XYZ file of N, CA, C and O in Angstrom:
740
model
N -6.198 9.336 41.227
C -5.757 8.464 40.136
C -6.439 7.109 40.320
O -6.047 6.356 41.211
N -7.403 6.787 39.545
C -7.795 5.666 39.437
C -6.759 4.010 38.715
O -5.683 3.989 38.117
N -7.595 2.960 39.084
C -6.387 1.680 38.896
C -5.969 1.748 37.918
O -4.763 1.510 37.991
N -6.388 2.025 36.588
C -6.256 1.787 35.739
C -4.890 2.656 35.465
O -3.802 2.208 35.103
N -5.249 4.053 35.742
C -4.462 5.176 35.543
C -3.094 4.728 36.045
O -2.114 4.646 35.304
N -3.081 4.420 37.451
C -2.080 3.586 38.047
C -1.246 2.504 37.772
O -0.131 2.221 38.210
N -2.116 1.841 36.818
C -1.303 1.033 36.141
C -0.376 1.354 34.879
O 0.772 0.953 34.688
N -1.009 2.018 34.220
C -0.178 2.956 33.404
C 0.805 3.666 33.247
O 1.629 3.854 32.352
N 0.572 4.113 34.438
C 1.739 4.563 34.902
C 2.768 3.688 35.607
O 3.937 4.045 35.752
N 2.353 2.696 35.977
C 3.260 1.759 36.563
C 4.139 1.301 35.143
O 5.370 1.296 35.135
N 3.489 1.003 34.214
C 4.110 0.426 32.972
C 5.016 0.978 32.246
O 6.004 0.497 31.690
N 4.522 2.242 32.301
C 5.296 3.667 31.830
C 6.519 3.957 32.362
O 7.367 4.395 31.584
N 6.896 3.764 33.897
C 7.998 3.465 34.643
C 9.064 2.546 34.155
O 10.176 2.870 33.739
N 8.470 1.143 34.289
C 9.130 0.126 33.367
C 9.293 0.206 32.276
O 10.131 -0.659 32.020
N 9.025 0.717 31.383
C 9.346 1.381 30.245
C 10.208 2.147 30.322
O 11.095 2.083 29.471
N 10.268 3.000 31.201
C 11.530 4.285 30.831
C 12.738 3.412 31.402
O 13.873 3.719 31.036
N 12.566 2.371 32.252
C 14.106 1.640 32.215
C 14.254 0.055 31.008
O 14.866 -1.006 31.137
N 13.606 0.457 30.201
C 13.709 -0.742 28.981
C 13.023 -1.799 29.086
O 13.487 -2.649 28.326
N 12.384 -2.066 29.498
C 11.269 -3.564 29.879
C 10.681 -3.375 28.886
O 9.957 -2.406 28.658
N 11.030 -4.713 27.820
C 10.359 -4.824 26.204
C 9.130 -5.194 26.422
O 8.359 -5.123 25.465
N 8.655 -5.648 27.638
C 7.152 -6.071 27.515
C 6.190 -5.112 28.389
O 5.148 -5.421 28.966
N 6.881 -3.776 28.316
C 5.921 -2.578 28.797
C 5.858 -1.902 27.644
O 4.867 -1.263 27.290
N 6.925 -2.009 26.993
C 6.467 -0.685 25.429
C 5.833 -1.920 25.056
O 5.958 -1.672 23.857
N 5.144 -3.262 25.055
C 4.975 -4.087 23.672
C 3.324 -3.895 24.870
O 2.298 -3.526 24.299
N 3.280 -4.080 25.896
C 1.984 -3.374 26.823
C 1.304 -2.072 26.604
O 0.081 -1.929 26.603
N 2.230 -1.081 26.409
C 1.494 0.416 26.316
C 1.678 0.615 24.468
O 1.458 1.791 24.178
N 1.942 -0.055 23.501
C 1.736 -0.448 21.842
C 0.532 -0.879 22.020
O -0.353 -0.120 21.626
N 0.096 -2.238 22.669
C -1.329 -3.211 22.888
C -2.063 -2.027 23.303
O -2.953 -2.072 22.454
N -2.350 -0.909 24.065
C -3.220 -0.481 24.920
C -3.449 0.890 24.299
O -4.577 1.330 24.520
N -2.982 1.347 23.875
C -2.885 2.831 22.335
C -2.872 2.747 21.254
O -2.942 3.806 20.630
N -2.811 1.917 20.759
C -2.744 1.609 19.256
C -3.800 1.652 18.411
O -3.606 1.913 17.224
N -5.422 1.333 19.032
C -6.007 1.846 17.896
C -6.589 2.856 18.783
O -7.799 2.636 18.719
N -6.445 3.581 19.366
C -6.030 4.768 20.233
C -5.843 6.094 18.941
O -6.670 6.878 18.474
N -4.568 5.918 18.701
C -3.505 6.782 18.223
C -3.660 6.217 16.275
O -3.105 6.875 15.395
N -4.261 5.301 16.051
C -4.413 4.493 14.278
C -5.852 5.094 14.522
O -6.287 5.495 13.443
N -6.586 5.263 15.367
C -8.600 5.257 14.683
C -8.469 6.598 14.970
O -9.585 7.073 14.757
N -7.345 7.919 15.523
C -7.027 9.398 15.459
C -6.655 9.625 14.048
O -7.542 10.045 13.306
N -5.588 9.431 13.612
C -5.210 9.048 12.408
C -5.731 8.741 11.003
O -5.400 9.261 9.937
N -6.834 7.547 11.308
C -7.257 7.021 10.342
C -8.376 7.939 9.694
O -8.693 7.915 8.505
N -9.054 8.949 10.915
C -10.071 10.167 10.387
C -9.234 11.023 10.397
O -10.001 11.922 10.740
N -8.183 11.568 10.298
C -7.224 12.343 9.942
C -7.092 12.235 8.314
O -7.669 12.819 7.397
N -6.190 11.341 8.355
C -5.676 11.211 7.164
C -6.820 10.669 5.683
O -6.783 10.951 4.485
N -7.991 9.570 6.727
C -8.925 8.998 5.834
C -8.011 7.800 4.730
O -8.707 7.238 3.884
N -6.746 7.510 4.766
C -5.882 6.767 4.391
C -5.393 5.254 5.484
O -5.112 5.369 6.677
N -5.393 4.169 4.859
C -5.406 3.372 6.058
C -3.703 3.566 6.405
O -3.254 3.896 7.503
N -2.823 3.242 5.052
C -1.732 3.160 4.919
C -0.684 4.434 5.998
O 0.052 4.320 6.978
N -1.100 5.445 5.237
C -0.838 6.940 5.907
C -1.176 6.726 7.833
O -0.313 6.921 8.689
N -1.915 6.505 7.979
C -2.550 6.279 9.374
C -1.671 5.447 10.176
O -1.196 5.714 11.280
N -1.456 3.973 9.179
C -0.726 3.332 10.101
C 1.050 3.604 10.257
O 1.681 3.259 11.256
N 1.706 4.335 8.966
C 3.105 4.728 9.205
C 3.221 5.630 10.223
O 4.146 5.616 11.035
N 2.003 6.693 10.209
C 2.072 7.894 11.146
C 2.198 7.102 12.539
O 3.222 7.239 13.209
N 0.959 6.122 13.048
C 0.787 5.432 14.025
C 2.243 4.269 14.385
O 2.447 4.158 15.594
N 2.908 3.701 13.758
C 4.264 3.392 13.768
C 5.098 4.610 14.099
O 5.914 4.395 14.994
N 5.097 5.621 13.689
C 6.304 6.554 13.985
C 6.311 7.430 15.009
O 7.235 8.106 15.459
N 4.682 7.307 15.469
C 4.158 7.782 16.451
C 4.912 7.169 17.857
O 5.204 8.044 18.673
N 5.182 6.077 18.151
C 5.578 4.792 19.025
C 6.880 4.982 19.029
O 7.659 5.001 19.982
N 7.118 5.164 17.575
C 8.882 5.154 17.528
C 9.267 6.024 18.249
O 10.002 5.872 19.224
N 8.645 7.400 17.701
C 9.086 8.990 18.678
C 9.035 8.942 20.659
O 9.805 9.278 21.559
N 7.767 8.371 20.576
C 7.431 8.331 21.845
C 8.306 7.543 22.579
O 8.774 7.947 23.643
N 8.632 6.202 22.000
C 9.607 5.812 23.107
C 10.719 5.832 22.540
O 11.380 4.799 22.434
N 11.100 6.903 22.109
C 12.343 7.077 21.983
C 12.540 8.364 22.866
O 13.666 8.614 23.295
N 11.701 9.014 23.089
C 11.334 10.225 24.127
C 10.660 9.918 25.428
O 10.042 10.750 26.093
N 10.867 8.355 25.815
C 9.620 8.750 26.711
C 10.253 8.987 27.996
O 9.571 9.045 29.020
N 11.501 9.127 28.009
C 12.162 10.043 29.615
C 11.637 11.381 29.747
O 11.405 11.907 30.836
N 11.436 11.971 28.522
C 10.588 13.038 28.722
C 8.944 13.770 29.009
O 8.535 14.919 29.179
N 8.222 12.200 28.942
C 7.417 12.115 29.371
C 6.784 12.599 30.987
O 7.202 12.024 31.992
N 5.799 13.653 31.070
C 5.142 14.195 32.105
C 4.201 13.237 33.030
O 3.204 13.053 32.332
N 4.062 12.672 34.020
C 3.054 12.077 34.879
C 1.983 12.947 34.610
O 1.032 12.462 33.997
N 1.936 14.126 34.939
C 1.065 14.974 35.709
C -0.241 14.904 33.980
O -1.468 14.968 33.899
N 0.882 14.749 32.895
C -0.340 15.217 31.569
C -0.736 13.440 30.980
O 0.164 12.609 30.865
N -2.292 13.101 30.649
C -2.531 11.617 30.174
C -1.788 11.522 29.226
O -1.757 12.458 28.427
N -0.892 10.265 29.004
C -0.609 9.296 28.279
C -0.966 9.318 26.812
O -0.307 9.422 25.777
N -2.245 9.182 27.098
C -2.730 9.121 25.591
C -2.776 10.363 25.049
O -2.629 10.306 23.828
N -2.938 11.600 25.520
C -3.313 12.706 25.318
C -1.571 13.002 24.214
O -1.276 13.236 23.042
N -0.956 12.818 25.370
C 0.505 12.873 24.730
C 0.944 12.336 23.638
O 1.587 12.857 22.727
N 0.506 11.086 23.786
C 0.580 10.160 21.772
C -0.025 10.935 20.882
O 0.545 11.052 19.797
N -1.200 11.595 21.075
C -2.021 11.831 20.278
C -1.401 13.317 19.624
O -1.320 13.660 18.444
N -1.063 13.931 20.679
C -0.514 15.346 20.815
C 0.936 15.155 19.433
O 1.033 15.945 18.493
N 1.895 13.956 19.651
C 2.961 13.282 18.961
C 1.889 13.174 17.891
O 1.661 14.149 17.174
N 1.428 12.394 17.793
C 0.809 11.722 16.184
C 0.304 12.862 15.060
O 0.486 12.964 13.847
N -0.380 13.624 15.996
C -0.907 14.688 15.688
C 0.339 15.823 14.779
O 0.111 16.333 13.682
N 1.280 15.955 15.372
C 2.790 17.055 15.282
C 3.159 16.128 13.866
O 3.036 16.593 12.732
N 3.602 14.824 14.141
C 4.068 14.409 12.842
C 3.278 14.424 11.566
O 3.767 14.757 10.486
N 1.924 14.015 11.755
C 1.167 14.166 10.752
C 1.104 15.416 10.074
O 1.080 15.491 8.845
N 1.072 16.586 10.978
C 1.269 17.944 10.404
C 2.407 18.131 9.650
O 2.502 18.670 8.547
N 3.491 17.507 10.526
C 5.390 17.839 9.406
C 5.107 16.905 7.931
O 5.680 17.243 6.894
N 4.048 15.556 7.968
C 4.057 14.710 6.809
C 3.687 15.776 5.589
O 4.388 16.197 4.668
N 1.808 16.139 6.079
C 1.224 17.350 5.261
C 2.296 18.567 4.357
O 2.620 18.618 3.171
N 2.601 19.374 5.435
C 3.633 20.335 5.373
C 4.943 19.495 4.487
O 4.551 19.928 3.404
N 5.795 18.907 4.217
C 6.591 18.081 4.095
C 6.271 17.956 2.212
O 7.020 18.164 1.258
N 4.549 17.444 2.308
C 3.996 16.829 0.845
C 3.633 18.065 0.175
O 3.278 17.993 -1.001
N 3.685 19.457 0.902
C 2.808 20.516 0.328
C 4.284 21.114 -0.258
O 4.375 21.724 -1.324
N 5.426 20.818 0.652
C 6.427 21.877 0.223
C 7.139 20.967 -1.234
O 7.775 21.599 -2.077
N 6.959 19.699 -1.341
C 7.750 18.813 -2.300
C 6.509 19.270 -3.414
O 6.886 20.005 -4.327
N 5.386 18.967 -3.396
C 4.475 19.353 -4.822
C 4.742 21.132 -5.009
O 4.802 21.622 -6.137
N 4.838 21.696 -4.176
C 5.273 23.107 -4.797
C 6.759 23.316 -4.971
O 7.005 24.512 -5.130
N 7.915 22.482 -4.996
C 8.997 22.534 -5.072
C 8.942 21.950 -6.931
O 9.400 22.730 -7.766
N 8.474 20.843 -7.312
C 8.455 20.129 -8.563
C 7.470 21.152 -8.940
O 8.185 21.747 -9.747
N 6.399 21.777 -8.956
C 5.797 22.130 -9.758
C 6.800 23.940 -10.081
O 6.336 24.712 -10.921
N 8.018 24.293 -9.339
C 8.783 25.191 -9.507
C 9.882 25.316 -10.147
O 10.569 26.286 -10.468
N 10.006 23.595 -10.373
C 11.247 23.403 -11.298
C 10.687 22.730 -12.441
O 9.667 22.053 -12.571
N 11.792 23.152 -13.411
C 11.268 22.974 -15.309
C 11.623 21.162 -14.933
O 11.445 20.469 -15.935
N 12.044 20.420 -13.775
C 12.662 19.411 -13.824
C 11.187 18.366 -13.949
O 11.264 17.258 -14.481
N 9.979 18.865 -13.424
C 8.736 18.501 -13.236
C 8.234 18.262 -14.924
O 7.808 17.223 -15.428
N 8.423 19.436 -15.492
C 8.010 19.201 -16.639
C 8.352 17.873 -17.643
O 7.645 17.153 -18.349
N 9.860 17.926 -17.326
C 10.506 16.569 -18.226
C 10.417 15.470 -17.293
O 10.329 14.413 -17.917
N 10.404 15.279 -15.815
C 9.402 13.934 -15.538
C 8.321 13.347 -15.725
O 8.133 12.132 -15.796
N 7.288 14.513 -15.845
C 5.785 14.191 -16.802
C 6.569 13.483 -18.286
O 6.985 12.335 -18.440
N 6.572 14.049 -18.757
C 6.790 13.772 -20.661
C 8.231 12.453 -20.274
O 8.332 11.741 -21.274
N 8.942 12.148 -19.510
C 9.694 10.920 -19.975
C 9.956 10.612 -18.562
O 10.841 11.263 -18.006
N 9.181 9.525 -17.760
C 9.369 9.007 -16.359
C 10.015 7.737 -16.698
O 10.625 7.317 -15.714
N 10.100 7.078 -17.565
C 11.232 6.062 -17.493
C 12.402 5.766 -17.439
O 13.044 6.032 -18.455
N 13.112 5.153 -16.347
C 14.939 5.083 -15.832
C 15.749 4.701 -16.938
O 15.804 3.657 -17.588
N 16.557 6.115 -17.029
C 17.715 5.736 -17.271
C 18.813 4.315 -16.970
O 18.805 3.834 -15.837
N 19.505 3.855 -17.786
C 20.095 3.208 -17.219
C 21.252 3.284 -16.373
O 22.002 2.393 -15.976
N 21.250 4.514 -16.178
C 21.931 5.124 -14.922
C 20.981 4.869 -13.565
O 21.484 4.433 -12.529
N 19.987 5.091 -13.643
C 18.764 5.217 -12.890
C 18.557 3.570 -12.149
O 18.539 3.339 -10.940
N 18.442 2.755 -13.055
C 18.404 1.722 -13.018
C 19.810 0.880 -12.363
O 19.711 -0.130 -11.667
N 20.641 1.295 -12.610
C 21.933 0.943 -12.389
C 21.575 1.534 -10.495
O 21.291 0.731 -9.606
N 21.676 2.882 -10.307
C 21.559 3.198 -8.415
C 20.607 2.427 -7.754
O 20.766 1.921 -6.644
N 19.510 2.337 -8.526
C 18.257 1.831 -7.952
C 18.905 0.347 -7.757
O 18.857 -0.058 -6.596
N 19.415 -0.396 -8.567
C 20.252 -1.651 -7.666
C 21.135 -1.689 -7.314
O 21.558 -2.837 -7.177
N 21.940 -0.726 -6.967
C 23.127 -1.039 -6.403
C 22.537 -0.301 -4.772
O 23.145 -0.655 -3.763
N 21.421 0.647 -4.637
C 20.992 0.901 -3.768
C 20.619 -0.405 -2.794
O 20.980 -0.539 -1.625
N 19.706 -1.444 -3.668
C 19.047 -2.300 -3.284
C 20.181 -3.391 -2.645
O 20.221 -3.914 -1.532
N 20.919 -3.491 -3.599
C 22.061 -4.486 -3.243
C 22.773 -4.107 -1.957
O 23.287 -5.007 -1.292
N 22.848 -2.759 -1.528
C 23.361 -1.916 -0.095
C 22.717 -2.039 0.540
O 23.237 -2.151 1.651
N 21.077 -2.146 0.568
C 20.077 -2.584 1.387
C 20.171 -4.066 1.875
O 20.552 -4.403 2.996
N 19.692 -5.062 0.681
C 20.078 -6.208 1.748
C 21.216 -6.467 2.342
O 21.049 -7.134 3.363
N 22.103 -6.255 2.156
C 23.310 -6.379 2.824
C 23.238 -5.567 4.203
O 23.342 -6.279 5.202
N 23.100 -4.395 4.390
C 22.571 -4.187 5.623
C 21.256 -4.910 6.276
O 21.212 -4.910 7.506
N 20.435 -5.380 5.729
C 19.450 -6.416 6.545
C 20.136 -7.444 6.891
O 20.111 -7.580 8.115
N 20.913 -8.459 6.205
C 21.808 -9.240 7.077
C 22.241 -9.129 8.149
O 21.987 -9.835 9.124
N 23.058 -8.082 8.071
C 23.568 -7.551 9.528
C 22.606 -7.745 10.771
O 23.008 -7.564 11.921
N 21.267 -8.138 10.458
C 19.826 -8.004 11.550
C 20.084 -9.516 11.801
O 20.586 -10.422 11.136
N 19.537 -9.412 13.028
C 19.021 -11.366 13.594
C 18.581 -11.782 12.683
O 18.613 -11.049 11.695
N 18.005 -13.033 12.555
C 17.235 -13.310 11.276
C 15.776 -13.060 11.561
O 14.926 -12.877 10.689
N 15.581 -13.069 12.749
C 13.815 -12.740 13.250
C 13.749 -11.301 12.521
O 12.672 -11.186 11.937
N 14.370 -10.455 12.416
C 14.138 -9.023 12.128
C 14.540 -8.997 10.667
O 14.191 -8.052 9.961
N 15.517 -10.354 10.017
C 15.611 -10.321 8.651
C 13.964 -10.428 8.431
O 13.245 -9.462 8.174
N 13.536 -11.745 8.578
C 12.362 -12.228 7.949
C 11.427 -11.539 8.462
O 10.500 -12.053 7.836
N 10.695 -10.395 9.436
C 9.831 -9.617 9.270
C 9.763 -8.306 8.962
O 8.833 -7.590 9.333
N 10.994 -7.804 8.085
C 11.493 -6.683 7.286
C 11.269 -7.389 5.802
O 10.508 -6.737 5.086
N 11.823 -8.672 5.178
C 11.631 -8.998 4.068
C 9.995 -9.541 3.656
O 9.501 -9.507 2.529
N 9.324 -10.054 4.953
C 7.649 -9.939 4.892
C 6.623 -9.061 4.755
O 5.508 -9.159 4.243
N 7.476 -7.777 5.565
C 6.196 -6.288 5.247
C 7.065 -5.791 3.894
O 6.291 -5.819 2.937
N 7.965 -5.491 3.619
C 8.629 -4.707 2.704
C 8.822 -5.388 1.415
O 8.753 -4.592 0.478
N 9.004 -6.398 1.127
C 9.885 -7.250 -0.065
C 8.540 -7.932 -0.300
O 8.108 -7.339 -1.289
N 7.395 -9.092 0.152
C 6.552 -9.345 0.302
C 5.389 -8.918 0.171
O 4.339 -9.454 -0.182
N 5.762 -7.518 0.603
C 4.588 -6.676 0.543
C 3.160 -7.121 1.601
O 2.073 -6.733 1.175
N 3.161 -7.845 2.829
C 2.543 -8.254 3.296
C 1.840 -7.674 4.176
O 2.511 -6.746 4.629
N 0.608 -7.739 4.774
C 0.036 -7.078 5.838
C 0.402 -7.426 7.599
O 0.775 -8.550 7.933
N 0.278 -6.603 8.334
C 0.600 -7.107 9.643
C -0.177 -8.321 9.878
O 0.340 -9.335 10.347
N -1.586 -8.225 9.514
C -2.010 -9.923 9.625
C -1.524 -10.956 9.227
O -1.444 -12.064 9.758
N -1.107 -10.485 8.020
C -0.831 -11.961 7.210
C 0.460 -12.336 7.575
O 0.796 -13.489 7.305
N 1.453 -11.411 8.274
C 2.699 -11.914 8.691
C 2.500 -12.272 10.150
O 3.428 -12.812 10.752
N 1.291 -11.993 10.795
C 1.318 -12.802 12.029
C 0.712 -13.996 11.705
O 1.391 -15.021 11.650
N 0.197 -14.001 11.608
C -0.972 -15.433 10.867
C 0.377 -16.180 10.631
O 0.664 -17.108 11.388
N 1.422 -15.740 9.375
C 2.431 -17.222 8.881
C 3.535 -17.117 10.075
O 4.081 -18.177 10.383
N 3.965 -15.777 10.870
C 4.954 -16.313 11.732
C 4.326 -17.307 13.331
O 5.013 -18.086 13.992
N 2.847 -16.928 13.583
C 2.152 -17.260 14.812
C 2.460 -16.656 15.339
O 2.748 -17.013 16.481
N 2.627 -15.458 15.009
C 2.099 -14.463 16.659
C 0.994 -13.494 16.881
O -0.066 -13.662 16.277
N 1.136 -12.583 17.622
C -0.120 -11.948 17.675
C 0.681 -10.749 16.936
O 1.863 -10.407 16.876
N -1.085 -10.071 16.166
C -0.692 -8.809 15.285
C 0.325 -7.729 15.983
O 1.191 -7.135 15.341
N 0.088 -7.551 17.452
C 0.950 -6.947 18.364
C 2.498 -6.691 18.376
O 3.308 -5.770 18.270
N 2.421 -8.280 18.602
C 3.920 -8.683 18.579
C 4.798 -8.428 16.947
O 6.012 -8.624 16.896
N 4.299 -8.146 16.156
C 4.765 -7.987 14.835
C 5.048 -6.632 14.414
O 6.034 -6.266 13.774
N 4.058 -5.902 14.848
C 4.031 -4.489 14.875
C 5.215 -3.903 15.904
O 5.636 -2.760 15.729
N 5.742 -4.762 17.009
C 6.872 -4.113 17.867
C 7.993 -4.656 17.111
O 8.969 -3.950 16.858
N 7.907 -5.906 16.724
C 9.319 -6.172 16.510
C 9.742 -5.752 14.938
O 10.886 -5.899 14.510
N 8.805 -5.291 14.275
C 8.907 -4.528 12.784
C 9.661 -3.042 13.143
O 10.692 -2.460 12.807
N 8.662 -2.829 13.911
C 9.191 -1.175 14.419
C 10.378 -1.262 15.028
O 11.003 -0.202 15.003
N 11.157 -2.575 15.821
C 11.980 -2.634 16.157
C 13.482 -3.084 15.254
O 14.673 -2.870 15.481
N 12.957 -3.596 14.463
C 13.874 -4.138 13.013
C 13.858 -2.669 12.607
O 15.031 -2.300 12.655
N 13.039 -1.610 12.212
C 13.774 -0.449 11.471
C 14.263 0.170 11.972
O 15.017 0.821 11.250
N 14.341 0.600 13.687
C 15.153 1.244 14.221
C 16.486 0.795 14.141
O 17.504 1.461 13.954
N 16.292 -0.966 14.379
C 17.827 -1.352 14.324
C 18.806 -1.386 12.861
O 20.011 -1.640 12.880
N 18.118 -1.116 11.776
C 18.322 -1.072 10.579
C 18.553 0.059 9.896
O 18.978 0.257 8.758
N 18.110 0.973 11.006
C 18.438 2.713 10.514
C 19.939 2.910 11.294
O 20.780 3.693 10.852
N 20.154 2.107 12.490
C 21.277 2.222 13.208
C 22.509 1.963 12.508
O 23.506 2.676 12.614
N 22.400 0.632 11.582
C 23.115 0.058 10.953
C 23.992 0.527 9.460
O 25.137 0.552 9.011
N 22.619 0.853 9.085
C 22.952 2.305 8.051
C 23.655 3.103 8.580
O 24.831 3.179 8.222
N 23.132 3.973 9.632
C 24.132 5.133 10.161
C 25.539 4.792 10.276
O 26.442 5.602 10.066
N 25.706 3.617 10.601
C 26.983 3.606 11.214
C 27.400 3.341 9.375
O 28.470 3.943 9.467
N 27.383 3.159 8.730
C 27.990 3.053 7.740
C 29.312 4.290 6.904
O 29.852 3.989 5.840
């Protein structure tokens, strides 16, 4: 095992007992790793980078199960790889599901909301921010910057000052804590 390898594994350790600045270390050190796998995958930047976000999410949310003996990266990739397949599979079974129901037909010919439609779609929204409150405000304001904003990871590091890094963990870390929050609902 060379240093490098060694170190990796050293980080990987600290990681499996929660040290935020080993997953925000092994994010920095895979990331366009596991996004430039992806990105000739999918050929989508967008697609590439949710996969590559959910990729991170899975992984350390699994990574007690993580093997020494098999590389690191091999393993993300192996993850990135599995989800991207369930996304595919996932988009193939929903376009042959609508193109099986007569329900496809009358969304072509009249896609505009009801005001029923319109009515869930905000009261959805209105259930949404209200669960973002519930977040610190650091995780309010870089949930309402990529999502509401519509902003890029640059441009929300650039206005908060941090590094693209640091935005990308604590985003990924705002939706985990925001899916939690939901759940418990």
């Amino acid at each position: 095992m060379n240093k490098t390898e060694h170190n990796i594994q050293d980080t990987i350790s600290k990681a499996k007992t929660g040290n935020q600045i080993a997953f925000s270390t092994l994010l920095d050190t895979f990331w366009n790793d596991v996004y430039g796998f992806q990105l000739k995958r999918t050929e989508n930047e967008n697609d590439a980078e949710d996969i590559t976000i959910q990729t991170f999410s899975k992984a350390f949310d699994k990574l007690h199960t993580y093997n020494e003996t098999y590389i690191f990266k091999t393993w993300l990739i192996t993850i990135s790889k599995n989800i991207h397949i369930d996304l595919v599979r996932k988009r193939k079974r929903n376009v042959l599901h609508a193109w099986q129901s007569n329900e496809a037909v009358k969304k072509v010919l009249d896609d505009t909301p009801t005001a029923e439609d319109q009515l869930i779609t905000e009261q959805n929204l209105a259930s949404l921010l209200e669960h973002i409150k519930k977040l610190k405000p650091h995780y309010q304001e870089v949930i309402n910057l990529r999502f509401f904003n519509e902003l890029s990871y640059a441009d929300i590091a650039k206005q908060l000052g941090e590094p693209i890094n640091n935005v990308k963990v604590k985003l990924l870390r705002a939706k985990k804590l925001l899916a939690e929050v939901i759940k418990k609902k």
